[in-house]
């Protein structure tokens, strides 16, 4: 059996650390809960609530109903039975919504430096 070739020691890996898997964040869940409460009480429209409103309003009707049922405290199984969709669909909508909210919350607007003032 042939031996592995010797590689030069100056070759570096493309990435020094493994990339963290995308997941849901605590901030995304908090923002989604604030949006849910804000829609019921007509509270202040902060940036996270506006992000959530834009995202949830862009979902199809069934997706909005899944999110609202889940935020109302129903289990995935109960929401799936009520909406007559597979439980995997409920879990997927919930996870993808939280993941997208987390990604949108992490984006920051570019700000000009004070030094660049014309």
Coordinates of C-alpha atoms in Angstrom, one line a residue:
X1 CA 0.0 0.0 0.0
X2 CA 1.5 3.4 -0.9
X3 CA 2.3 5.9 1.8
X4 CA 0.7 9.3 2.0
X5 CA 2.8 12.0 0.4
X6 CA 4.6 14.4 2.6
X7 CA 3.0 17.9 2.5
X8 CA 5.0 21.0 3.0
X9 CA 4.6 22.5 6.5
X10 CA 3.8 26.0 5.2
X11 CA 0.3 25.0 3.9
X12 CA -2.4 26.5 6.1
X13 CA -6.0 25.4 6.3
X14 CA -8.5 27.6 4.5
X15 CA -10.4 28.3 7.8
X16 CA -8.7 28.4 11.2
X17 CA -11.8 27.5 13.2
X18 CA -14.9 25.6 12.2
X19 CA -17.8 27.9 11.3
X20 CA -20.6 27.9 13.9
X21 CA -23.9 26.4 12.6
X22 CA -26.7 28.9 12.1
X23 CA -29.3 28.5 14.8
X24 CA -31.9 30.5 16.6
X25 CA -30.9 33.1 19.1
X26 CA -32.4 34.3 22.3
X27 CA -32.8 37.8 20.9
X28 CA -34.9 36.4 18.0
X29 CA -37.3 34.6 20.4
X30 CA -37.6 37.7 22.6
X31 CA -38.3 39.9 19.5
X32 CA -40.9 37.4 18.3
X33 CA -42.6 37.4 21.7
X34 CA -42.6 41.2 21.8
X35 CA -44.1 41.3 18.3
X36 CA -46.8 38.9 19.4
X37 CA -47.6 41.0 22.5
X38 CA -47.4 44.2 20.5
X39 CA -49.9 43.0 17.9
X40 CA -52.4 42.4 20.8
X41 CA -51.8 45.6 22.8
X42 CA -50.7 48.0 20.1
X43 CA -47.4 48.8 21.8
X44 CA -44.4 50.7 20.6
X45 CA -42.9 49.7 17.2
X46 CA -39.2 49.1 17.9
X47 CA -36.8 47.9 15.3
X48 CA -37.0 44.2 16.3
X49 CA -40.9 44.4 16.3
X50 CA -40.8 46.0 12.8
X51 CA -38.4 43.2 11.6
X52 CA -40.7 40.5 12.9
X53 CA -43.8 42.2 11.5
X54 CA -42.2 42.4 8.1
X55 CA -41.1 38.8 8.2
X56 CA -44.3 37.3 9.6
X57 CA -46.5 39.4 7.2
X58 CA -44.5 38.0 4.3
X59 CA -45.3 34.4 5.3
X60 CA -48.2 32.6 3.7
X61 CA -51.5 32.5 5.7
X62 CA -50.9 29.0 7.1
X63 CA -47.4 30.0 8.2
X64 CA -48.7 33.1 10.1
X65 CA -51.3 30.9 11.8
X66 CA -48.6 28.4 12.8
X67 CA -46.5 31.1 14.3
X68 CA -49.4 32.7 16.1
X69 CA -50.7 29.4 17.4
X70 CA -47.2 28.5 18.6
X71 CA -46.7 31.9 20.3
X72 CA -50.1 31.5 22.0
X73 CA -48.7 28.6 23.9
X74 CA -49.8 25.6 21.9
X75 CA -47.6 22.6 21.4
X76 CA -46.4 21.8 17.9
X77 CA -48.6 18.7 17.8
X78 CA -51.7 20.8 18.7
X79 CA -50.9 23.4 16.1
X80 CA -50.4 20.7 13.5
X81 CA -53.8 19.1 14.3
X82 CA -55.6 22.5 14.2
X83 CA -54.0 23.6 10.9
X84 CA -54.1 20.1 9.4
X85 CA -50.4 20.1 8.4
X86 CA -47.7 17.6 9.3
X87 CA -45.9 18.3 12.6
X88 CA -42.6 18.6 10.6
X89 CA -44.1 21.6 8.7
X90 CA -44.9 23.3 12.0
X91 CA -41.4 22.7 13.4
X92 CA -39.8 23.8 10.1
X93 CA -41.8 27.1 9.9
X94 CA -41.0 27.8 13.6
X95 CA -37.3 27.1 13.2
X96 CA -36.9 28.9 9.9
X97 CA -38.8 32.0 11.2
X98 CA -36.6 32.2 14.3
X99 CA -33.4 31.7 12.2
X100 CA -34.4 34.4 9.7
X101 CA -35.3 36.9 12.5
X102 CA -31.9 36.2 14.2
X103 CA -30.1 36.8 10.9
X104 CA -32.0 40.1 10.3
X105 CA -31.5 41.3 13.9
X106 CA -27.7 40.7 13.5
X107 CA -27.5 43.0 10.5
X108 CA -26.6 46.6 11.4
X109 CA -27.0 49.7 9.4
X110 CA -23.8 51.3 8.2
X111 CA -22.9 54.5 9.9
X112 CA -20.7 57.2 8.7
X113 CA -17.8 58.1 10.9
X114 CA -17.7 61.6 12.5
X115 CA -14.4 62.1 10.8
X116 CA -16.1 61.7 7.4
X117 CA -18.4 64.6 8.0
X118 CA -18.4 66.9 5.0

